[in-house]
Amino acid sequence: KAGVTQTPRYLIKTRGQQVTLSCSPISGHRSVSWYQQTPGQGLQFLFEYFSETQRNKGNFPGRFSGRQFSNSRSEMNVSTLELGDSALYLCASSADRVSNTEAFFGQGTRLTVV
Amino acid sequence: AQSVTQLGSHVSVSEGALVLLRCNYSSSVPPYLFWYVQYPNQGLQLLLKYTSAATLVKGINGFEAEFKKSETSFHLTKPSAHMSDAAEYFCAVSAASYQLTFGKGTKLSVIP
């Protein structure tokens, strides 16, 4: 069974640009969550989607957005990139997002903003 | 609201010694607790989870954790450290919300 696939693995962008990251969950999983990981702030929750609906959102500015497609694949978009957006972005999928269901993580996309 | 505190951002142990990584949580409702491990340039891998069944939870690679409600703790242990255990470990809580709240992480070094 294939795991969570995130593309691309590495990305370099310039301040002010926008970026789209992709996540393909484990087959059959309907919940996808996104997290930002930085050395200073650690792992922070961005948002969670289930059956194309955003169910929960973290404390991030509106420049961060996401969506989920009917096949459960998800994308997140960051507009007007800032240097502080440099981070490892992790996607996780779950069979459902009942609180006791474990999340399976992808390898992440390393975004560098210059 | 929920939060996690991991005591010690860096822990060093000798190969063969006991591993103890500390995690305390705060939650307004009964929590579900998880330990994840992260190797360099990798995602997170689940080690074990507590979901209100047995308070002593066994995970992969010889790790286990004990849920202590009175102490609001969920410490991770392994009787004998192996070189391959060197990684960063994250404790996380999930409580009636569709998100995981992580601790800051503890980097484990294993000295040969």
PDB file of C-alpha atoms in Angstrom, chain B residues 31-100:
ATOM      1  CA  PRO B  31      -7.137  13.226  25.324  1.00  0.00           C
ATOM      2  CA  TYR B  32      -5.728  10.885  22.771  1.00  0.00           C
ATOM      3  CA  LEU B  33      -1.948  10.849  22.879  1.00  0.00           C
ATOM      4  CA  PHE B  34       0.669   9.924  20.339  1.00  0.00           C
ATOM      5  CA  TRP B  35       4.422   9.626  20.022  1.00  0.00           C
ATOM      6  CA  TYR B  36       6.018  10.174  16.640  1.00  0.00           C
ATOM      7  CA  VAL B  37       9.645   9.850  15.528  1.00  0.00           C
ATOM      8  CA  GLN B  38      11.335  11.882  12.809  1.00  0.00           C
ATOM      9  CA  TYR B  39      14.606  11.016  11.120  1.00  0.00           C
ATOM     10  CA  PRO B  40      16.541  13.735   9.263  1.00  0.00           C
ATOM     11  CA  ASN B  41      14.799  14.973   6.135  1.00  0.00           C
ATOM     12  CA  GLN B  42      11.910  12.610   6.694  1.00  0.00           C
ATOM     13  CA  GLY B  43       8.285  12.853   7.723  1.00  0.00           C
ATOM     14  CA  LEU B  44       6.873  11.636  11.012  1.00  0.00           C
ATOM     15  CA  GLN B  45       6.413   7.977  11.837  1.00  0.00           C
ATOM     16  CA  LEU B  46       3.958   6.846  14.496  1.00  0.00           C
ATOM     17  CA  LEU B  47       5.580   4.979  17.382  1.00  0.00           C
ATOM     18  CA  LEU B  48       2.509   4.401  19.522  1.00  0.00           C
ATOM     19  CA  LYS B  49      -0.823   5.866  20.571  1.00  0.00           C
ATOM     20  CA  TYR B  50      -3.027   5.995  23.651  1.00  0.00           C
ATOM     21  CA  THR B  51      -6.759   5.960  23.005  1.00  0.00           C
ATOM     22  CA  SER B  52      -8.253   5.277  26.476  1.00  0.00           C
ATOM     23  CA  ALA B  53      -7.818   1.512  26.476  1.00  0.00           C
ATOM     24  CA  ALA B  54      -4.773   0.176  28.367  1.00  0.00           C
ATOM     25  CA  THR B  55      -2.717   2.835  30.135  1.00  0.00           C
ATOM     26  CA  LEU B  56       0.540   1.098  29.230  1.00  0.00           C
ATOM     27  CA  VAL B  57       0.946   1.240  25.495  1.00  0.00           C
ATOM     28  CA  LYS B  58       3.466  -0.759  23.522  1.00  0.00           C
ATOM     29  CA  GLY B  59       4.730   0.544  20.224  1.00  0.00           C
ATOM     30  CA  ILE B  60       7.177  -0.287  17.506  1.00  0.00           C
ATOM     31  CA  ASN B  61      10.939  -0.751  17.903  1.00  0.00           C
ATOM     32  CA  GLY B  62      10.650  -1.700  21.582  1.00  0.00           C
ATOM     33  CA  PHE B  63       9.195   1.618  22.763  1.00  0.00           C
ATOM     34  CA  GLU B  64       6.382   1.932  25.241  1.00  0.00           C
ATOM     35  CA  ALA B  65       4.591   4.726  27.075  1.00  0.00           C
ATOM     36  CA  GLU B  66       2.433   4.942  30.152  1.00  0.00           C
ATOM     37  CA  PHE B  67      -0.569   7.249  30.424  1.00  0.00           C
ATOM     38  CA  LYS B  68      -0.849   8.751  33.922  1.00  0.00           C
ATOM     39  CA  LYS B  69      -3.935  10.894  34.255  1.00  0.00           C
ATOM     40  CA  SER B  70      -3.080  12.128  37.746  1.00  0.00           C
ATOM     41  CA  GLU B  71       0.254  13.449  36.482  1.00  0.00           C
ATOM     42  CA  THR B  72      -1.034  14.433  33.019  1.00  0.00           C
ATOM     43  CA  SER B  73       1.966  12.615  31.619  1.00  0.00           C
ATOM     44  CA  PHE B  74       2.714  10.245  28.768  1.00  0.00           C
ATOM     45  CA  HIS B  75       6.428   9.504  29.002  1.00  0.00           C
ATOM     46  CA  LEU B  76       8.160   7.367  26.371  1.00  0.00           C
ATOM     47  CA  THR B  77      10.608   4.667  27.410  1.00  0.00           C
ATOM     48  CA  LYS B  78      12.805   1.979  25.913  1.00  0.00           C
ATOM     49  CA  PRO B  79      14.816  -0.386  28.110  1.00  0.00           C
ATOM     50  CA  SER B  80      17.928  -0.456  25.944  1.00  0.00           C
ATOM     51  CA  ALA B  81      18.952   2.237  23.480  1.00  0.00           C
ATOM     52  CA  HIS B  82      20.239   1.334  20.052  1.00  0.00           C
ATOM     53  CA  MET B  83      22.242   3.530  17.719  1.00  0.00           C
ATOM     54  CA  SER B  84      19.346   3.490  15.263  1.00  0.00           C
ATOM     55  CA  ASP B  85      17.122   5.197  17.871  1.00  0.00           C
ATOM     56  CA  ALA B  86      18.951   8.499  17.339  1.00  0.00           C
ATOM     57  CA  ALA B  87      16.261  10.809  15.961  1.00  0.00           C
ATOM     58  CA  GLU B  88      13.820  13.500  17.053  1.00  0.00           C
ATOM     59  CA  TYR B  89      10.757  12.446  19.002  1.00  0.00           C
ATOM     60  CA  PHE B  90       7.479  14.309  19.197  1.00  0.00           C
ATOM     61  CA  CYS B  91       4.637  13.890  21.624  1.00  0.00           C
ATOM     62  CA  ALA B  92       1.212  14.972  20.361  1.00  0.00           C
ATOM     63  CA  VAL B  93      -2.295  15.321  21.733  1.00  0.00           C
ATOM     64  CA  SER B  94      -5.623  15.190  19.970  1.00  0.00           C
ATOM     65  CA  ALA B  95      -8.760  16.030  21.887  1.00  0.00           C
ATOM     66  CA  ALA B  96     -12.135  16.521  20.276  1.00  0.00           C
ATOM     67  CA  SER B  97     -10.670  18.492  17.415  1.00  0.00           C
ATOM     68  CA  TYR B  98      -9.458  17.624  13.995  1.00  0.00           C
ATOM     69  CA  GLN B  99      -5.847  18.430  14.666  1.00  0.00           C
ATOM     70  CA  LEU B 100      -2.748  17.211  16.421  1.00  0.00           C
TER      71      LEU B 100
END
